[in-house]
XYZ file of C-alpha atoms in Angstrom:
489
model
C 16.538 -23.612 4.265
C 16.213 -22.144 7.762
C 16.766 -24.041 11.011
C 15.360 -22.245 14.056
C 15.827 -22.743 17.786
C 14.624 -20.904 20.874
C 17.291 -21.119 23.587
C 17.286 -20.280 27.277
C 20.044 -18.222 28.862
C 21.460 -21.265 30.579
C 25.215 -21.706 30.174
C 24.657 -25.403 29.556
C 23.270 -24.627 26.061
C 26.619 -23.252 24.835
C 28.326 -26.586 24.131
C 25.363 -28.190 22.306
C 24.902 -25.072 20.168
C 28.617 -25.057 19.290
C 28.573 -28.764 18.435
C 25.583 -28.246 16.171
C 27.128 -25.137 14.572
C 30.363 -26.938 13.721
C 28.596 -29.932 12.149
C 26.223 -27.627 10.273
C 29.138 -25.586 8.874
C 30.832 -28.739 7.571
C 27.598 -29.950 5.974
C 27.183 -26.559 4.294
C 30.626 -26.846 2.659
C 33.019 -24.966 4.969
C 36.465 -26.416 5.562
C 37.292 -27.677 9.053
C 39.402 -24.571 9.682
C 36.668 -22.132 8.614
C 33.983 -24.147 10.431
C 36.043 -23.856 13.619
C 36.393 -20.089 13.206
C 32.675 -19.586 12.616
C 31.832 -21.796 15.597
C 34.143 -19.734 17.826
C 32.381 -16.571 16.660
C 28.981 -18.113 17.452
C 30.256 -19.243 20.850
C 31.404 -15.696 21.683
C 28.070 -14.249 20.606
C 25.773 -16.574 22.533
C 28.046 -16.411 25.583
C 27.688 -12.621 25.620
C 23.899 -12.934 25.264
C 23.696 -15.452 28.094
C 25.999 -13.472 30.418
C 24.954 -9.898 29.742
C 21.601 -9.574 27.958
C 19.400 -10.340 30.989
C 21.359 -9.292 34.115
C 18.275 -8.883 36.301
C 16.577 -12.136 35.360
C 17.375 -15.654 36.446
C 16.357 -16.914 33.012
C 15.748 -15.342 29.601
C 15.339 -16.555 26.044
C 16.865 -15.834 22.654
C 16.254 -17.127 19.124
C 18.808 -18.613 16.727
C 18.215 -18.983 12.972
C 20.708 -20.937 10.868
C 20.304 -19.959 7.195
C 22.092 -21.569 4.249
C 22.464 -20.926 0.530
C 24.985 -22.566 -1.744
C 27.257 -19.506 -1.635
C 27.039 -18.463 2.032
C 25.796 -19.277 5.518
C 24.252 -16.922 8.053
C 23.423 -17.129 11.746
C 20.824 -14.702 13.114
C 20.558 -14.274 16.880
C 17.609 -12.283 18.255
C 16.982 -11.266 21.863
C 14.996 -8.710 23.822
C 17.423 -8.072 26.658
C 18.967 -4.829 27.867
C 19.854 -2.164 25.256
C 23.387 -2.421 23.937
C 25.676 -0.336 21.717
C 28.668 -2.267 20.299
C 30.430 1.023 19.457
C 30.778 1.679 23.201
C 32.651 -1.568 23.746
C 35.818 -1.231 21.676
C 38.708 -3.562 22.335
C 41.854 -1.819 23.568
C 45.016 -3.938 23.297
C 46.972 -1.738 25.722
C 44.215 -1.979 28.330
C 44.202 -5.749 27.950
C 47.999 -6.031 28.368
C 48.461 -3.514 31.161
C 45.244 -3.853 33.180
C 43.736 -7.158 32.091
C 40.671 -5.349 30.704
C 39.385 -7.454 27.793
C 36.194 -5.511 27.160
C 35.213 -5.753 23.483
C 37.485 -8.742 22.815
C 34.520 -10.987 22.037
C 33.166 -8.610 19.386
C 36.658 -8.334 17.897
C 36.864 -12.131 17.586
C 33.421 -12.289 15.979
C 34.423 -9.723 13.354
C 37.760 -11.482 12.707
C 36.220 -14.949 12.283
C 33.267 -14.012 10.040
C 33.016 -12.320 6.658
C 30.256 -9.968 7.764
C 28.962 -9.055 11.229
C 25.854 -6.902 11.504
C 24.214 -5.527 14.653
C 20.682 -4.137 14.392
C 18.886 -2.306 17.191
C 15.190 -3.016 16.607
C 13.901 -0.816 19.415
C 11.053 -2.501 21.273
C 11.603 -5.596 19.134
C 14.986 -6.051 20.800
C 18.319 -6.633 19.101
C 19.528 -8.739 16.223
C 23.032 -10.033 15.466
C 23.904 -11.467 12.037
C 27.041 -13.490 11.344
C 27.770 -14.372 7.707
C 30.400 -16.536 6.049
C 30.981 -17.018 2.333
C 31.468 -20.557 1.084
C 34.365 -21.012 -1.318
C 33.246 -23.263 -4.148
C 36.615 -24.304 -5.551
C 35.164 -26.861 -7.942
C 33.164 -24.222 -9.809
C 36.140 -21.884 -9.982
C 38.327 -24.653 -11.392
C 35.680 -25.655 -13.909
C 35.318 -22.028 -14.934
C 39.030 -21.781 -15.698
C 38.854 -25.070 -17.574
C 35.885 -23.903 -19.604
C 37.739 -20.752 -20.610
C 40.774 -22.775 -21.697
C 38.789 -25.366 -23.651
C 35.828 -23.278 -24.748
C 34.103 -25.044 -27.655
C 33.081 -23.308 -30.827
C 29.800 -21.445 -30.426
C 26.847 -23.200 -32.069
C 25.361 -21.584 -35.148
C 22.253 -19.501 -34.489
C 20.688 -20.732 -37.715
C 20.393 -24.336 -36.531
C 17.737 -26.321 -38.386
C 14.240 -26.509 -36.945
C 13.728 -29.334 -34.497
C 10.591 -31.142 -33.426
C 10.127 -30.958 -29.646
C 7.690 -31.514 -26.791
C 7.250 -29.806 -23.396
C 6.566 -31.718 -20.197
C 6.533 -31.109 -16.455
C 9.853 -31.427 -14.599
C 10.697 -34.543 -12.606
C 13.707 -35.008 -10.262
C 15.282 -37.216 -12.951
C 15.712 -34.139 -15.192
C 18.174 -32.501 -12.777
C 21.413 -33.324 -14.632
C 20.065 -32.085 -17.963
C 18.931 -28.829 -16.311
C 22.452 -28.235 -14.940
C 23.866 -28.811 -18.434
C 21.366 -26.369 -19.958
C 22.344 -23.702 -17.424
C 26.013 -24.178 -18.322
C 25.385 -24.105 -22.085
C 23.463 -20.845 -21.734
C 25.457 -18.979 -19.064
C 28.677 -20.975 -18.650
C 29.544 -20.270 -14.978
C 28.171 -16.741 -14.674
C 24.679 -17.623 -13.392
C 24.025 -16.168 -9.942
C 22.193 -19.234 -8.571
C 25.165 -21.509 -8.111
C 23.016 -24.401 -6.898
C 21.889 -24.882 -10.509
C 25.336 -26.286 -11.345
C 24.755 -29.163 -8.902
C 22.296 -31.830 -10.151
C 21.737 -33.156 -6.617
C 20.728 -29.695 -5.375
C 18.303 -29.303 -8.293
C 16.843 -32.734 -7.613
C 16.193 -31.837 -3.983
C 14.231 -28.688 -4.858
C 11.861 -30.605 -7.120
C 11.546 -33.517 -4.704
C 10.691 -31.040 -1.931
C 8.150 -29.219 -4.165
C 9.990 -25.905 -3.661
C 9.552 -25.134 -7.343
C 7.517 -26.280 -10.312
C 8.786 -26.314 -13.857
C 8.768 -27.599 -17.401
C 11.486 -28.979 -19.639
C 11.601 -29.060 -23.424
C 13.042 -32.110 -25.159
C 13.545 -32.990 -28.788
C 11.843 -36.117 -30.082
C 15.097 -38.008 -29.562
C 15.292 -36.925 -25.909
C 17.813 -34.050 -26.011
C 17.096 -31.312 -23.428
C 16.537 -28.002 -25.245
C 15.051 -25.680 -22.627
C 14.010 -25.306 -18.998
C 11.674 -22.873 -17.245
C 10.522 -22.870 -13.604
C 8.244 -21.041 -11.196
C 9.457 -20.676 -7.611
C 6.803 -20.586 -4.908
C 7.121 -17.578 -2.596
C 7.448 -18.614 1.032
C 5.225 -15.893 2.528
C 2.448 -15.517 -0.046
C 0.390 -17.524 -2.530
C 2.264 -16.287 -5.585
C 5.177 -17.656 -7.589
C 8.150 -16.166 -9.403
C 8.783 -17.023 -13.031
C 12.531 -17.582 -13.290
C 15.435 -19.825 -14.217
C 14.563 -19.647 -17.903
C 17.047 -21.167 -20.339
C 17.027 -22.281 -23.955
C 20.086 -23.991 -25.416
C 21.826 -21.468 -27.720
C 21.551 -23.886 -30.660
C 17.764 -23.824 -30.516
C 16.811 -20.206 -29.929
C 14.123 -18.455 -31.981
C 12.108 -21.622 -32.457
C 9.242 -20.772 -30.088
C 10.580 -22.870 -27.204
C 10.554 -20.094 -24.606
C 7.013 -19.037 -25.504
C 5.799 -22.629 -25.384
C 7.281 -23.134 -21.930
C 5.794 -19.874 -20.637
C 2.352 -20.925 -21.852
C 2.723 -24.213 -19.952
C 3.937 -22.466 -16.794
C 0.937 -20.127 -16.735
C -1.310 -23.190 -16.923
C 0.640 -24.781 -14.040
C 0.165 -21.568 -12.021
C -3.595 -21.582 -12.620
C -3.848 -25.291 -11.793
C -2.133 -24.628 -8.444
C -4.454 -21.667 -7.751
C -1.719 -19.056 -7.326
C -2.984 -15.502 -6.956
C -0.413 -14.268 -9.461
C 2.859 -14.960 -11.231
C 5.643 -12.397 -11.260
C 8.987 -12.137 -12.988
C 12.119 -10.068 -12.492
C 13.260 -9.402 -16.049
C 16.797 -8.087 -16.543
C 17.285 -4.725 -18.242
C 20.651 -5.335 -19.896
C 18.850 -7.479 -22.511
C 15.088 -6.991 -23.151
C 14.414 -10.576 -24.336
C 12.799 -11.802 -21.088
C 10.727 -8.612 -20.839
C 9.339 -9.212 -24.349
C 8.374 -12.789 -23.513
C 6.608 -11.659 -20.321
C 4.595 -8.994 -22.112
C 3.657 -11.325 -24.928
C 1.712 -13.318 -22.316
C 0.000 -10.382 -20.621
C 2.403 -9.561 -17.795
C 2.244 -5.926 -16.680
C 5.319 -3.975 -15.566
C 4.712 -2.732 -12.014
C 8.165 -1.593 -10.881
C 11.838 -1.094 -11.665
C 14.358 -2.388 -9.117
C 17.655 -0.586 -9.654
C 20.930 -2.536 -9.258
C 19.169 -5.703 -8.108
C 21.598 -8.378 -9.238
C 25.130 -9.024 -10.423
C 25.793 -9.123 -14.153
C 24.728 -12.367 -15.804
C 26.584 -13.303 -18.992
C 24.481 -14.752 -21.804
C 26.126 -16.664 -24.623
C 25.608 -14.829 -27.871
C 25.130 -11.403 -26.239
C 27.497 -8.563 -25.472
C 29.200 -9.518 -22.211
C 30.358 -6.039 -21.218
C 28.031 -4.410 -18.696
C 29.651 -1.989 -16.247
C 27.181 -1.987 -13.352
C 24.880 -4.302 -11.378
C 21.838 -5.271 -13.426
C 18.475 -3.620 -12.767
C 15.264 -5.633 -13.187
C 11.687 -4.881 -14.177
C 8.976 -6.395 -11.961
C 6.367 -7.956 -14.281
C 3.102 -9.298 -12.796
C 0.343 -11.520 -14.194
C -2.747 -11.851 -11.930
C -4.303 -15.311 -12.211
C -7.443 -14.967 -10.048
C -10.409 -12.607 -10.098
C -10.513 -10.587 -6.871
C -13.050 -8.385 -5.161
C -12.271 -4.728 -4.558
C -10.020 -4.100 -1.564
C -9.318 -0.979 0.470
C -5.936 0.518 -0.400
C -4.370 3.485 1.392
C -2.435 5.371 -1.269
C 0.230 7.940 -0.367
C -0.548 11.183 -2.189
C 2.945 11.342 -3.682
C 2.506 8.073 -5.594
C -1.286 7.947 -5.895
C -1.548 8.519 -9.660
C 1.098 6.017 -10.768
C -0.193 3.366 -8.338
C -3.800 3.755 -9.549
C -2.570 3.528 -13.139
C -0.709 0.318 -12.276
C -3.788 -1.213 -10.627
C -5.907 -0.313 -13.658
C -3.471 -2.015 -16.051
C -3.437 -5.113 -13.829
C -7.258 -5.059 -13.776
C -7.203 -5.377 -9.978
C -10.214 -3.537 -8.457
C -9.405 -1.256 -5.515
C -11.128 1.314 -3.338
C -8.560 4.080 -2.670
C -8.712 5.579 0.829
C -7.151 8.584 2.555
C -7.579 8.059 6.308
C -7.931 10.985 8.667
C -7.091 8.743 11.615
C -5.170 5.503 11.852
C -4.094 3.013 14.487
C -0.537 1.939 15.190
C 0.858 -1.077 16.976
C 2.640 -0.733 20.307
C 5.927 -1.370 18.527
C 7.134 -1.698 14.950
C 7.641 -5.054 13.274
C 9.996 -5.135 10.281
C 11.694 -8.143 8.704
C 15.151 -7.860 7.127
C 16.333 -10.056 4.255
C 19.958 -9.678 3.106
C 21.159 -10.981 -0.248
C 24.912 -11.183 0.292
C 25.619 -12.546 -3.194
C 23.998 -9.570 -4.958
C 24.808 -7.022 -2.231
C 21.211 -5.926 -1.678
C 18.785 -5.901 1.249
C 14.986 -5.923 1.594
C 13.099 -4.539 4.617
C 9.475 -5.709 4.890
C 7.307 -3.608 7.213
C 4.599 -5.660 8.903
C 3.466 -3.241 11.613
C 4.047 0.436 12.350
C 4.737 1.567 15.876
C 5.708 4.935 17.376
C 9.347 3.796 17.055
C 9.112 3.117 13.287
C 11.384 5.910 12.113
C 14.078 5.232 14.721
C 14.019 1.470 14.054
C 14.299 2.046 10.308
C 17.136 4.548 10.734
C 19.016 2.080 12.916
C 18.576 -0.695 10.365
C 19.857 1.552 7.579
C 22.797 2.648 9.732
C 23.664 -0.974 10.442
C 23.456 -1.939 6.759
C 25.615 0.944 5.516
C 28.034 1.174 8.437
C 30.784 -1.036 6.996
C 30.367 -1.866 3.308
C 27.247 -0.311 1.844
C 25.033 -2.587 -0.282
C 24.264 -1.606 -3.870
C 20.600 -1.057 -3.038
C 18.178 -1.320 -0.109
C 14.513 -2.001 -0.870
C 11.653 -1.165 1.495
C 8.155 -2.714 1.310
C 5.320 -0.707 2.918
C 1.854 -2.333 3.314
C -0.762 -0.515 1.240
C -3.622 -2.138 3.147
C -2.384 -0.523 6.379
C -4.067 2.838 7.036
C -0.868 4.226 8.613
C 1.226 3.924 5.429
C 0.476 7.381 3.891
C 1.432 9.206 7.105
C 4.469 7.011 7.786
C 5.800 7.530 4.265
C 6.073 11.244 4.999
C 8.431 10.363 7.877
C 11.004 8.981 5.396
C 11.761 12.167 3.461
C 15.396 12.498 4.495
C 16.299 8.784 4.360
C 16.999 8.689 0.619
C 14.211 6.355 -0.532
C 12.617 6.781 -3.952
C 9.847 4.995 -5.816
C 10.364 1.446 -7.041
C 6.859 0.225 -7.820
C 3.816 -1.763 -6.810
C 4.348 -5.271 -5.389
C 0.872 -6.866 -5.490
C 0.216 -9.962 -3.341
C 3.927 -10.043 -2.405
C 3.528 -10.794 1.327
C 0.586 -12.646 2.891
C -1.484 -12.048 -0.267
C -1.364 -8.301 0.479
C -0.191 -5.403 -1.680
C 2.944 -3.389 -0.929
C 4.526 -0.158 -2.071
C 8.157 -0.906 -2.807
C 10.680 1.912 -2.338
C 14.420 1.784 -2.965
C 17.556 3.483 -1.672
C 20.493 3.435 -4.096
C 23.908 3.425 -2.458
C 26.347 3.477 -5.409
C 26.625 5.548 -8.611
C 25.106 4.108 -11.794
C 23.994 5.107 -15.298
C 20.251 5.223 -16.094
C 20.995 5.194 -19.831
C 22.211 1.584 -19.599
C 18.812 0.393 -18.331
C 16.732 -0.969 -21.238
C 12.988 -1.142 -20.481
C 10.717 -2.693 -23.104
C 7.068 -1.891 -22.317
C 5.506 1.533 -22.689
C 4.335 1.631 -19.070
C 7.692 0.280 -17.903
C 9.343 3.230 -19.630
C 6.909 5.530 -17.825
C 7.917 3.992 -14.480
C 11.590 4.420 -15.390
C 11.016 8.090 -16.242
C 9.164 8.640 -12.943
C 12.000 7.030 -10.981
C 14.657 8.920 -12.938
C 13.040 12.270 -12.101
C 12.725 11.443 -8.408
C 16.304 10.112 -8.231
C 17.563 13.349 -9.839
C 15.750 15.406 -7.221
C 17.292 13.361 -4.385
C 20.819 13.330 -5.788
């Protein structure tokens, strides 16, 4: 959940912001010591903004976003003050001792008291500072060690058939969902909040997700499947699918998927999409059984997830196939297709049965300045850049964002979404030739019910042969990406 404030450059805001930051850190799970460190870092940052960002104005404004997941917290500060280059303000200990020159000391403190500090020059959009801190979840670590020491005997796969029923999730199902996650993944599942019944209960109470649960006739929880509503578009992601190992291969997963598709139609979503892992093709097969179409392949998208009953050795981050199921009939829309990817995009649209009118504009309009949103997934070491508007500064803004992301510890992959309903996209794509992006796929309805071309930049070595893609068209996408990656590397 995000908490957002717009602050004035009045020194009187520093203490209230610090008080809020400290309390927020404690509520998010940081220790008092780590909460104090993070608060000091925030204090240094906003003090610098207040003192130096607007030297020729009596008053200015900046935005603060406090962002929390179960595994980390992040503060994002945005301002449109004077240009600034942190590399030109290095702290020099000798200068501080001999001449009392403490320039750069604030930035040094920020870096020391956070786990990740990112500065992004957004050109005409101003500047962005991101402070991140990882939350140590000792209880899960201790339980993990305990589970390894007292690991029960694996259930037999040939368990007898059981009579079951599928119903919609209620907040009262939260504890059983947490137990199902553990029975299926132990403590390897990337969404750590699913080990906390109270956290699960809150998501269903707040209508952040919809789901179904399978129970035997005597009430035992056998499976769970959810769809997560996307925050910026009327689509939902099919995810968090589990079936207790004792009851696999009894049609439970298929039954839950059928129910979820009905839930999606009842809520009038434009489409459902899934991100099916490629280390085991089971989820891909289920998706395609119900008419999902593979539209992309995201390389190195997530950390390895260990499934009980499967080979646990997988030597690289897991890639995922984007599978999409349109739920509504749409009228034809104008799509501006880059020549380089025209054929594979048209083929994808045809398989999805989404009518389009392809265009190749001779002229296009651009905004006064670029608008691009950055989402960082610290847990999986990936980042997504969503382009909303192109301006004359697009290439320089994008280069600066990439430089900021790869300056310290490079992420596994950086994804880039370009709007296909924007007439400037074909020309702007040609500006990215030397930035290392390759094809990822089509992301229909992904932002504001609009279609996007997703590209990807891979930052670490990996092995294509370990990526298992099930569908025929998915294999075609993989081959297309493999060829382009070979040309770039």
